XYZ file of C-alpha atoms in Angstrom:
608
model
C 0.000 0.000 0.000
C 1.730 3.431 -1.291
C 2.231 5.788 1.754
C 0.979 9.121 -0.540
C -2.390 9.081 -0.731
C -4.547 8.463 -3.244
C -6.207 11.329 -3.578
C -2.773 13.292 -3.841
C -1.648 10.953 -6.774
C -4.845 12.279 -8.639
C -4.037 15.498 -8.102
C -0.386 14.993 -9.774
C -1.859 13.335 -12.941
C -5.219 15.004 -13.240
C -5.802 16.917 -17.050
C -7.337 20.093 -17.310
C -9.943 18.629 -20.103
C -11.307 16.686 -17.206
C -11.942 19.984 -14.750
C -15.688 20.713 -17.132
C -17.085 17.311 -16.421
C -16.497 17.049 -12.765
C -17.640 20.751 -12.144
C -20.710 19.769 -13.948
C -21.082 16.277 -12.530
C -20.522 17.743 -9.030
C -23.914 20.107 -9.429
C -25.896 17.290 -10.888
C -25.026 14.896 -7.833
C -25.081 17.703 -4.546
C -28.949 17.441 -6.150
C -29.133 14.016 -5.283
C -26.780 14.449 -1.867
C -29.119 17.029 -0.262
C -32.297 15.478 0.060
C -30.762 12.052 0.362
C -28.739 13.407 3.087
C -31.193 14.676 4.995
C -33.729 11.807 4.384
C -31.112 9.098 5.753
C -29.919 11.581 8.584
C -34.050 11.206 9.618
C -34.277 7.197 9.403
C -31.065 7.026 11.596
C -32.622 8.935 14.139
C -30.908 12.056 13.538
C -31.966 15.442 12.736
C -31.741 16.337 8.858
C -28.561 18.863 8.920
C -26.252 16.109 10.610
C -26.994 14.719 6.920
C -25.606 16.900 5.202
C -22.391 18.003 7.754
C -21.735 14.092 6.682
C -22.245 14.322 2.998
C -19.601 17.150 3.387
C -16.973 15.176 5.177
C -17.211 11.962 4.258
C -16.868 13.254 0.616
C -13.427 15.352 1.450
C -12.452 12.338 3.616
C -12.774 9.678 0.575
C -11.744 12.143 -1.892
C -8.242 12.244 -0.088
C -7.528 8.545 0.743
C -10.071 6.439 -1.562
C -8.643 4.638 -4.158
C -11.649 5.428 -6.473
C -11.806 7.369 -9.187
C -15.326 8.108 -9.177
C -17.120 6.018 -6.040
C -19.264 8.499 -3.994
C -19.915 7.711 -0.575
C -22.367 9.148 1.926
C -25.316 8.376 4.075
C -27.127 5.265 3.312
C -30.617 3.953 3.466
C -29.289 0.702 4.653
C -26.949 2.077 6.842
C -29.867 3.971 8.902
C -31.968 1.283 10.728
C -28.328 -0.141 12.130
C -27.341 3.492 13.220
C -30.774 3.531 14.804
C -31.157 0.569 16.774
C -27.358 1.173 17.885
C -28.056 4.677 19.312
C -31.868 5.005 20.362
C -31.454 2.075 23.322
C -29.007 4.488 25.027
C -31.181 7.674 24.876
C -33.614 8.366 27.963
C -37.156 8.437 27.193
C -37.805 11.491 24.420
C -34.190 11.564 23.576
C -32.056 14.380 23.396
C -30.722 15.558 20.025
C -27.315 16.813 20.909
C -27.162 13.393 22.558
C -28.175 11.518 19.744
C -25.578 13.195 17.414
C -22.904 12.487 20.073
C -23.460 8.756 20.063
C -23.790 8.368 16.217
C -20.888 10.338 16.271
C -18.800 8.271 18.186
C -20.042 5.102 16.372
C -18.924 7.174 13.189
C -15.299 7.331 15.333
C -15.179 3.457 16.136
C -16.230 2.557 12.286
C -13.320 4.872 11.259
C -10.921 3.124 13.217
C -12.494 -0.299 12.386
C -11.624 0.055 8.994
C -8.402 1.773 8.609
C -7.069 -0.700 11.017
C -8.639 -3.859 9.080
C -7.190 -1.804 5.977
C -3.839 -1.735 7.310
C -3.490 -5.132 8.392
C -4.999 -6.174 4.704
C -8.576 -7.578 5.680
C -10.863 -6.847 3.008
C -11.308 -10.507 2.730
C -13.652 -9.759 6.137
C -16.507 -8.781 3.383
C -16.351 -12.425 2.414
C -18.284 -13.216 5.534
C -21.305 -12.696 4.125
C -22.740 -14.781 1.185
C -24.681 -13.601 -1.493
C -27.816 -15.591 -0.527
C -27.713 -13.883 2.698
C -27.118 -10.504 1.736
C -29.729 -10.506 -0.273
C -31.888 -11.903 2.090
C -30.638 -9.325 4.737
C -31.130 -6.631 2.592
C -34.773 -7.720 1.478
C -35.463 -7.449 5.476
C -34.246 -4.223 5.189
C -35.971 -2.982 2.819
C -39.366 -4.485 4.433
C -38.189 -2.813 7.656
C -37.386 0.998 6.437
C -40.829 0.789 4.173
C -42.752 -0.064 7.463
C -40.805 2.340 9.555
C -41.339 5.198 7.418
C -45.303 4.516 6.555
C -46.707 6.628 9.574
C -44.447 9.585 8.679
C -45.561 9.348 4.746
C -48.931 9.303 6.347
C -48.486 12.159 8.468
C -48.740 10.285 12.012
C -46.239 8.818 14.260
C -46.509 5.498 15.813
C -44.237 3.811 19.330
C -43.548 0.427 18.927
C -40.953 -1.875 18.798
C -40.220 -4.189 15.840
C -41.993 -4.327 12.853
C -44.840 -6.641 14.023
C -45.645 -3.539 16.406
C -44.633 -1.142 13.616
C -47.119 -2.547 10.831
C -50.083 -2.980 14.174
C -49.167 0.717 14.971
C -49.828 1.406 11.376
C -52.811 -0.412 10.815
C -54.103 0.796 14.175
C -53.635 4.102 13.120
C -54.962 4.084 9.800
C -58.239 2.854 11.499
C -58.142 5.510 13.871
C -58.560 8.110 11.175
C -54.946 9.445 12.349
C -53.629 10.066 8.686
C -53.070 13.160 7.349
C -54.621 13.686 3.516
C -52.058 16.419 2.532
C -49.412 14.637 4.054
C -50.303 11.158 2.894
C -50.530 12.761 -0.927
C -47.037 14.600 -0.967
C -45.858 11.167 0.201
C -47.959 8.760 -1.961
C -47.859 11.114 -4.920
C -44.214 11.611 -4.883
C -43.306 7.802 -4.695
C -44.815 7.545 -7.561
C -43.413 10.192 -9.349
C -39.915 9.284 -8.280
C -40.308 5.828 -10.112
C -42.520 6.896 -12.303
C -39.134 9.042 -13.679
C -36.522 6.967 -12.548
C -38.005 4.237 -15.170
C -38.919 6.719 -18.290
C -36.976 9.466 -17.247
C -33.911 7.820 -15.856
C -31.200 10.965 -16.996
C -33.555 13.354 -15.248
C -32.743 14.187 -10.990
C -36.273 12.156 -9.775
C -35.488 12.785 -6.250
C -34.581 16.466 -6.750
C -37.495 16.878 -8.907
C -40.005 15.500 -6.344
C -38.536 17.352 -3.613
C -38.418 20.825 -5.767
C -42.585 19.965 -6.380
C -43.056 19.166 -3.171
C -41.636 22.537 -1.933
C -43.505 24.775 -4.437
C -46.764 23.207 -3.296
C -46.070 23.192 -0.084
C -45.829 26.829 0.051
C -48.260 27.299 -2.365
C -51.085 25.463 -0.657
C -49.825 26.239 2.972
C -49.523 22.723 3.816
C -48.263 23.061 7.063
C -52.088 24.683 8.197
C -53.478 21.402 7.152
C -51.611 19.399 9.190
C -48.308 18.642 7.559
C -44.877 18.695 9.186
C -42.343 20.831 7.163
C -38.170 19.910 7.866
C -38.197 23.861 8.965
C -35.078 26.448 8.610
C -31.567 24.280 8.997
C -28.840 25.820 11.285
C -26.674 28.215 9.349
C -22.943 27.474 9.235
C -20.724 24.413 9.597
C -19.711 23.165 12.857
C -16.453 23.545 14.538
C -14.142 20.260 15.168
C -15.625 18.533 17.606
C -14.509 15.489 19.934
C -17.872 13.693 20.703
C -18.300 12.178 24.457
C -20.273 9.786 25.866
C -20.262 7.480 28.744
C -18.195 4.465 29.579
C -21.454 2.352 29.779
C -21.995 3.246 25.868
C -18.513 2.019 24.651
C -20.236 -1.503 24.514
C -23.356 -1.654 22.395
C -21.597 1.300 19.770
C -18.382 -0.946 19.310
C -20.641 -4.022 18.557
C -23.150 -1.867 16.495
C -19.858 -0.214 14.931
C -18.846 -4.032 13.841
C -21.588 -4.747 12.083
C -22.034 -1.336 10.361
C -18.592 -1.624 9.110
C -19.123 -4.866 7.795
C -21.899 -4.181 5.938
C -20.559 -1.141 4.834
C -17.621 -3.126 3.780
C -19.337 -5.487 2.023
C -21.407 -2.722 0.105
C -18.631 -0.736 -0.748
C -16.359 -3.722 -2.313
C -19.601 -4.864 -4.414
C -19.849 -0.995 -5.677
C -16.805 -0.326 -6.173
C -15.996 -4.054 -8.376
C -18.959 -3.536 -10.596
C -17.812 0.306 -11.695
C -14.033 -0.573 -11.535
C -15.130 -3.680 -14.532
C -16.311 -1.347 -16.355
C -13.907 1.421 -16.284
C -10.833 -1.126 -16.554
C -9.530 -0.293 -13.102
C -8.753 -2.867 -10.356
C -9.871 -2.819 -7.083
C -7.685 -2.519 -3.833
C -9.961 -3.933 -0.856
C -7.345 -2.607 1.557
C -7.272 0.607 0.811
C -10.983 0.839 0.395
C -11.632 0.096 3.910
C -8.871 2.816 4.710
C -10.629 5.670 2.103
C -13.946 4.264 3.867
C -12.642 4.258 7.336
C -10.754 8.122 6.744
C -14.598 9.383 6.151
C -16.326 8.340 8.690
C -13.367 9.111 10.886
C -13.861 12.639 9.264
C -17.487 12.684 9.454
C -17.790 11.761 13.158
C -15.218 14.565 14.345
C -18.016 16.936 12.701
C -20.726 15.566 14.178
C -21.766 12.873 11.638
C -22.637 9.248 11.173
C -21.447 6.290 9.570
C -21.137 6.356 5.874
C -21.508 4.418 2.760
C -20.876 3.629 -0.491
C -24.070 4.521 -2.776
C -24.442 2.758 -6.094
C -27.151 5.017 -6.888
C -25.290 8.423 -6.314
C -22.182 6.978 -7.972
C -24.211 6.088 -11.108
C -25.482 9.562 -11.144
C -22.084 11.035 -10.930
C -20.579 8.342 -13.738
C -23.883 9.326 -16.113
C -22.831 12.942 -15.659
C -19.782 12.663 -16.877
C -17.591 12.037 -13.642
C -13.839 11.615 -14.009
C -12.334 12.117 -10.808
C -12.916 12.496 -6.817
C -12.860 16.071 -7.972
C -16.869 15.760 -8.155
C -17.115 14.935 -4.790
C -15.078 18.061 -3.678
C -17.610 20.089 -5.746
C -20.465 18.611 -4.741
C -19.123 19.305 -0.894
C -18.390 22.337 -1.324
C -21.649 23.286 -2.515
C -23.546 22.093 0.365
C -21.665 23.726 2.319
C -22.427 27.159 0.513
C -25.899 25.985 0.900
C -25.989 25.563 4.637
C -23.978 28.755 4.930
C -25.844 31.457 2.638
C -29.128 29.662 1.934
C -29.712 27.374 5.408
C -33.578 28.348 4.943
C -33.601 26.711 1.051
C -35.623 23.454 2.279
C -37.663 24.580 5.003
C -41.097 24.286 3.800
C -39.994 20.420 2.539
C -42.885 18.292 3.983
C -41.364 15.241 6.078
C -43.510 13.481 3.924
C -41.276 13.970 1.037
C -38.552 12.917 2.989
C -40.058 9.693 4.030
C -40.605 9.067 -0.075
C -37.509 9.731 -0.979
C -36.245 6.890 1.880
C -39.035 4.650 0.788
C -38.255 4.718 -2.844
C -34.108 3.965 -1.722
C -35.647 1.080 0.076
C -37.469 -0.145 -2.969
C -33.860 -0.642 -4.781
C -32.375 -2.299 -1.757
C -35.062 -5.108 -2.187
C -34.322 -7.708 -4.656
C -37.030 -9.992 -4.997
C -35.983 -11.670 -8.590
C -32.748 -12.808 -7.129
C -34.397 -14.149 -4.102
C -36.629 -15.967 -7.036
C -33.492 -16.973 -9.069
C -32.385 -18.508 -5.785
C -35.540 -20.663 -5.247
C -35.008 -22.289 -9.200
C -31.905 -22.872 -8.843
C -30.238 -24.050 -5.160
C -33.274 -24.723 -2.508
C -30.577 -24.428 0.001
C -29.069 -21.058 -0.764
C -33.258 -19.919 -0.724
C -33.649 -20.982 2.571
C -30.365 -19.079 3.735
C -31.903 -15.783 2.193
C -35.285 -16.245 3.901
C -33.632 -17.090 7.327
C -31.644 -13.654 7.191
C -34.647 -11.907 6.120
C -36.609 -13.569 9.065
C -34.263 -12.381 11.175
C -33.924 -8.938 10.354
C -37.768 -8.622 10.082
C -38.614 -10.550 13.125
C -35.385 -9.683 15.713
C -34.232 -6.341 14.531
C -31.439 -5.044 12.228
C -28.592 -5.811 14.509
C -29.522 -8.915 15.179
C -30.150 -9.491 11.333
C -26.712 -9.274 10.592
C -25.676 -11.669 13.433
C -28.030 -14.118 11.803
C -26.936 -13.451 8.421
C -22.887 -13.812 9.067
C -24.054 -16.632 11.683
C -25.618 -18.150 8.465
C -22.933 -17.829 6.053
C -20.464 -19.020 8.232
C -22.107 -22.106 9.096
C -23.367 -22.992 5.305
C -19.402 -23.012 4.592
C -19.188 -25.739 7.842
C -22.229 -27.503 6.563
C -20.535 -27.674 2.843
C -17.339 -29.174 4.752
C -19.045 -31.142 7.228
C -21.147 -33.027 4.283
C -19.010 -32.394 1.386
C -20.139 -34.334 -1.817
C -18.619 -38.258 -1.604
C -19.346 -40.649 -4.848
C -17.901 -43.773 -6.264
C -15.761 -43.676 -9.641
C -15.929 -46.320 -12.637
C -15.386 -45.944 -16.574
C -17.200 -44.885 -19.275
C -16.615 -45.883 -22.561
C -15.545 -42.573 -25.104
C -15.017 -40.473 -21.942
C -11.609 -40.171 -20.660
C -10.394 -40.954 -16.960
C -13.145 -42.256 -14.332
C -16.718 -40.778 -13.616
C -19.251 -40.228 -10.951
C -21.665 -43.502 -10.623
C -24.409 -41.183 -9.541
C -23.982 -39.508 -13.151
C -22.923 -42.936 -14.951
C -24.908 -45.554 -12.997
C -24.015 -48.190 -16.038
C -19.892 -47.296 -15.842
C -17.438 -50.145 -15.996
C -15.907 -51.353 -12.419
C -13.429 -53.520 -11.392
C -14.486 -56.410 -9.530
C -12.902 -56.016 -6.192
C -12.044 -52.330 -6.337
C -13.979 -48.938 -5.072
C -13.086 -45.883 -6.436
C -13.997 -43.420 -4.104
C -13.564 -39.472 -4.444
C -13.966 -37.045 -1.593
C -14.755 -33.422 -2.171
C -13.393 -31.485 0.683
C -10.373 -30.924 2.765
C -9.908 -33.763 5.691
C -10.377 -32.336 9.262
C -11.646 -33.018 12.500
C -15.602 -31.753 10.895
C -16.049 -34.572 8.672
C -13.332 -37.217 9.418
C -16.075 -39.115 10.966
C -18.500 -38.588 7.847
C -15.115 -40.100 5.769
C -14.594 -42.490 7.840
C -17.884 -44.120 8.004
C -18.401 -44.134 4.440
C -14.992 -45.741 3.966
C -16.307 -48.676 6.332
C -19.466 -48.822 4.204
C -17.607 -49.228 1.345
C -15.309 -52.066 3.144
C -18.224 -54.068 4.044
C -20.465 -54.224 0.493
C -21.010 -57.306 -0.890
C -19.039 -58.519 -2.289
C -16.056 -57.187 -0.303
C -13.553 -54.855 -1.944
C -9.833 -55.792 -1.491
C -8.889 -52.200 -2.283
C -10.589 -48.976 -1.908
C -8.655 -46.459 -3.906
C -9.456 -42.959 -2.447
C -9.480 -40.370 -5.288
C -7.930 -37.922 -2.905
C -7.675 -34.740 -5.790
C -9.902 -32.579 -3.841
C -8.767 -33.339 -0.275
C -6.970 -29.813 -0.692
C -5.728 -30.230 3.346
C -5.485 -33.297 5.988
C -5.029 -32.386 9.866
C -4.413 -34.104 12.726
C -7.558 -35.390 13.939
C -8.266 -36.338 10.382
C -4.656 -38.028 10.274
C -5.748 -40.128 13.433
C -8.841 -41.339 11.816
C -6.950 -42.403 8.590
C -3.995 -44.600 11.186
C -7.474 -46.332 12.733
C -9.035 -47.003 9.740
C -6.030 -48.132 7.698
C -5.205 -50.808 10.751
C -8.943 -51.980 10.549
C -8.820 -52.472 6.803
C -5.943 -54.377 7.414
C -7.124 -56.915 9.998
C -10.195 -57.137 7.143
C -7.614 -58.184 4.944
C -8.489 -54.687 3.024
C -6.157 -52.307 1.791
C -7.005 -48.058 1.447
C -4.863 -47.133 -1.232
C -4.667 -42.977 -1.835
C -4.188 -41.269 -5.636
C -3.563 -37.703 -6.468
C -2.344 -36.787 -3.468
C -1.191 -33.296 -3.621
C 2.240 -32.467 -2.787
C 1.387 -30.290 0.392
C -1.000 -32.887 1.567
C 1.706 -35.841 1.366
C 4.332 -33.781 3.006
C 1.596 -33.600 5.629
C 1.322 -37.292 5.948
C 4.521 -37.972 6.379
C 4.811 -35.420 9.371
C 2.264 -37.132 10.831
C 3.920 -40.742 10.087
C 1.241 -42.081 8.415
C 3.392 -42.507 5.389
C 5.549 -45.663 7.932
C 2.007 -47.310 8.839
C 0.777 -47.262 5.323
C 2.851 -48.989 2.712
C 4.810 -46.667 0.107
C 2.974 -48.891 -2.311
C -0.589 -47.827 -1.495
C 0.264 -44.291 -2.901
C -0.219 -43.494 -6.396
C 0.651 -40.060 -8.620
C -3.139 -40.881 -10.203
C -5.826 -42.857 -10.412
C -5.522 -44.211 -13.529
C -1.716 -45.765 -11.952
C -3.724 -47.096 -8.557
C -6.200 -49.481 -10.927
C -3.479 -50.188 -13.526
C -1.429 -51.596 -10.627
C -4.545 -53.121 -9.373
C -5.123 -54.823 -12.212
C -1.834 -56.354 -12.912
C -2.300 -57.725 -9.073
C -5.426 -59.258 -9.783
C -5.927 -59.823 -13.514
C -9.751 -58.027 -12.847
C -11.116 -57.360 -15.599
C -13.694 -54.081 -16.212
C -17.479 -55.202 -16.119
C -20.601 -53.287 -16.167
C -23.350 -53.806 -13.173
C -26.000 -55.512 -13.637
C -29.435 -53.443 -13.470
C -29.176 -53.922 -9.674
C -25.760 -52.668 -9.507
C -24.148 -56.046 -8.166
C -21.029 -56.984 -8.976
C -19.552 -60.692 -9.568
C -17.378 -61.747 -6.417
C -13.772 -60.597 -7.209
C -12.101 -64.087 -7.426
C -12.614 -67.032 -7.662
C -14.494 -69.077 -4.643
C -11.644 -70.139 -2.833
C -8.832 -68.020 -3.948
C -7.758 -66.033 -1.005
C -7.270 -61.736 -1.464
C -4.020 -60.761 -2.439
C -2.134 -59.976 0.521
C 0.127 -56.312 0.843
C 2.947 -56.285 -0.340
C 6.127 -56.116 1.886
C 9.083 -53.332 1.152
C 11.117 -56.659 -0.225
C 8.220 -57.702 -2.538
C 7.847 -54.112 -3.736
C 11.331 -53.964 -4.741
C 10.904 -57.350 -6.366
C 8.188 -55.879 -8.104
C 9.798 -53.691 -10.287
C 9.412 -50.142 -10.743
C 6.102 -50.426 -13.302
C 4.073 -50.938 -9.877
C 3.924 -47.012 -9.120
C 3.872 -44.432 -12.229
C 6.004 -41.663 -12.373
C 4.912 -38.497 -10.760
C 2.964 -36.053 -12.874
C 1.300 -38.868 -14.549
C -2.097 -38.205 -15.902
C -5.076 -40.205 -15.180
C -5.284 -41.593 -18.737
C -1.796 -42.565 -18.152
C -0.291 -39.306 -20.435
């Protein structure tokens, strides 16, 4: 990782034909970056201006040490609920603002640090912790959750509950009650609807700052706020000083484990973003020093009293669409909020809260993604039933929670995959090359007497057992194999407990007058054998560069000869009534054999 930041090795190449583009692309996106701002700053708990004093630093902060060219970061929809349920527990009963700001600030603080130190000590692999499946089921939950949350404020009531059973009760109670407000509930209905209604046939036009702008004129015009609707009001004036946020040892706690999960998932967001627009600009992307450009603004943000930030695919599109070339955009588009908030702080404050609670709405609509969830359902049952657990547990237990589940979830399908990894039988099919799954071939060739048998996962103590007993199985079929040749290919690792289980089983085969015989090996995993001595309690001769070398050698012990099953799948005895197995051999009778008895290494399975 270069010690001169990134944004300063920007500023050494940057061309003057590029300065245009990101002045212009920097107005089009502080459109989208001051009602957003405000709306997430509302669904985190917050009041609307910390919004935008985050927009501000969080851009300046990414702009310096992001490795982006053009990735816009800020406060996000999904981002608010775990901000939320972080902070409110630890305000007393009607909350104090200043406190409020304090404690996201400080979780801002702890992110920060979060990151740049994961950054540092190269752990962007951490975003790997959470599957796809889950995500998206996660995220669905999310989306259910901020749509419920945000119905009684698009209807122009409030509601206290707990959870979105309560929430969607509180809503429906409400509604009954006759406690919606008509003006109100049409700003927020009515500009939904326009906001997708031009984000689908109007897609190059600002939808958000369009609504908002409409919302404004009528809401002056009509005098909304005489029929009942809550207006957003005149925003402080200025930009605060530095500030060190304090709170009380007893908060430390919850905001370092809400901190963890927020900087996962912002992790995990940001690395998605960031891979899909690096593709298709041809640039690579450096998951360490992501976290650190993340990490530097919310560290930024939170010593200006701001939250936790984001990556935004949406606002990043925007500024790509407009013509965006550098983190110059950013810089503009902070710098005009901050003229804003300075000479105009009065410029939104007949906005109905209604709008506000559209604009989150229609983010939460784009977190949801109900085809994949569908996609998931056709095609891997399992990886459906992941999603819809993390979305139960977000909806049902809260965000936090959620994204215990959802890591929880991943975590243990990658256990479940190694504790029952995929085990099959091998024989030959005629025209096909090398030896094939039974379950695939069920009418393959096999030689009488010997099992094929491929395992698809490392060896360790979580499914030794699982190997073992199938091993066994194999050992006692009818008839009776004399060798069972373990494909070992994908056995990619082999530790002690496993190691243990192969020295037992090898000494039962043996008193079975049975022989487990290993090919394809890797080199790693045999140098891992013999530091475990299992290479002096199972004969040199019982390991083979490839499969195709295990049965030739099997063959010229036996003289089997390849027969298909018949429709049961039984096989004819492997000798002879009578004829006893064919014992191992010992390290003089291996010499005696000649060198044809084990191939050279590299050998193929078709013998090449």
């Amino acid at each position: 990782m270069s010690l001169v930041p990134p944004g300063l090795q920007w500023v050494r190449a940057y061309r003057r034909a590029w300065l245009p583009r990101d002045i212009g692309a920097g107005v089009v996106l502080t459109t989208l970056l001051v009602p957003q701002g405000m709306a997430y700053a509302e669904l985190a708990g917050l009041p609307p201006i910390t919004g935008l004093y985050t927009s501000i630093m969080c851009l300046l902060g990414y702009a310096l040490f992001g490795p982006s060219r053009i990735l816009v970061l800020g406060p996000d929809s999904a981002l608010g609920p775990m901000i939320a349920a972080t902070t409110l527990p630890l305000l007393v009963a009607d909350g104090d603002p200043e406190r409020a700001v304090a404690l996201a600030s400080v979780l801002a603080l702890m992110v920060g640090a979060i990151m740049v130190v994961a950054g540092l000590g190269k752990l962007g692999f951490i975003a790997d912790l959470l599957s796809q499946p889950t995500m998206t089921g996660y995220m669905n939950g999310l989306a259910v959750t901020i749509l419920v949350g945000q119905l009684p404020k698009l209807l122009g009531f409030s509601v206290d509950a707990d959870g979105l059973v309560g929430e969607v009760v509180g809503v429906v109670e409400g509604v009954a009650d006759g406690a919606v407000v008509p003006a109100a509930a049409a700003v927020g209905v009515g500009g939904i609807v326009l906001v997708l209604a031009l984000q689908r046939w109007t897609p190059k036009l600002p939808a958000v700052l369009v609504m908002v702008v409409l919302a404004i004129v009528a809401s002056s015009a009509l005098d909304l706020a005489e029929h009942g609707v809550s207006l957003v009001g005149v925003l402080p004036q200025g930009f605060p000083p530095l500030t060190v946020p304090t709170v009380g040892w007893s908060d430390l706690a919850p905001l370092a484990a809400g901190a963890a999960a927020i900087a996962l998932v912002s992790l995990a967001d940001t690395i998605s973003t960031a891979s899909s627009f690096a593709q298709r600009s041809g640039q690579d992307v450096h998951g360490s020093q992501e976290m650190v450009g993340i990490g530097a603004a919310n560290l930024a943000a939170g010593f200006f009293q701001g939250f936790p930030v984001s990556t935004s695919a949406s606002r990043t599109a925007v500024a790509e669409r407009a013509g965006s070339r550098t983190q110059l955009t950013g810089v503009v588009g902070a710098l005009l909020i901050v003229a804003m908030i300075v000479l105009v702080p009065g410029l939104f404050r007949d906005l109905p809260q209604a709008a506000l609670a559209a604009v989150v709405i229609t983010a939460a609509v784009s977190l949801a993604d109900v085809p994949a969830t569908a996609r998931l359902w056709r095609q891997r049952r399992v990886d459906f039933g992941l999603s819809i657990a993390a979305f139960a547990g977000v909806a049902l237990l809260g965000v936090l929670p959620g994204i215990g589940i959802a890591v929880g979830l991943s975590v243990l399908d990658v256990f479940r995959r190694t504790w029952w990894p995929y085990q099959t039988s091998l024989g030959r099919v005629d025209g096909l090359a090398g030896y094939h799954d039974l379950r695939s071939y069920p009418g393959a060739s096999r030689l009488p007497g010997l099992v094929l048998y491929r395992f698809d996962a490392p060896l360790i103590f979580a499914n030794a057992k699982t190997f073992r007993d199938e091993v066994i199985r194999l050992a006692r079929s009818d008839p009776p194999p004399e060798w069972i040749v373990v494909a070992a290919e994908p056995i990619t690792d082999v530790d002690t407990t496993a190691a243990d289980v192969l020295h037992a089983l090898d000494h039962l085969l043996d008193e079975r007058g049975q022989s487990l015989v290993f090919a394809e090996l890797k080199d790693p995993v045999r140098a891992k054998l013999e530091r475990y001595g299992l290479t002096d309690a199972i004969s040199a001769d019982h390991f083979f560069p490839t499969v195709g070398t295990a049965v030739e050698a099997f063959r010229a012990r036996t003289d089997a000869r390849w027969v298909v099953p018949d429709p049961t799948g039984a096989l004819p005895p492997p000798h002879d009534p009578g004829t006893p197995p064919v014992p191992r051999l010992s390290p003089e009778d291996r010499t005696a054999a000649g060198p044809d008895t084990v191939a050279p290494p590299g050998t193929r399975e078709d013998g090449s």
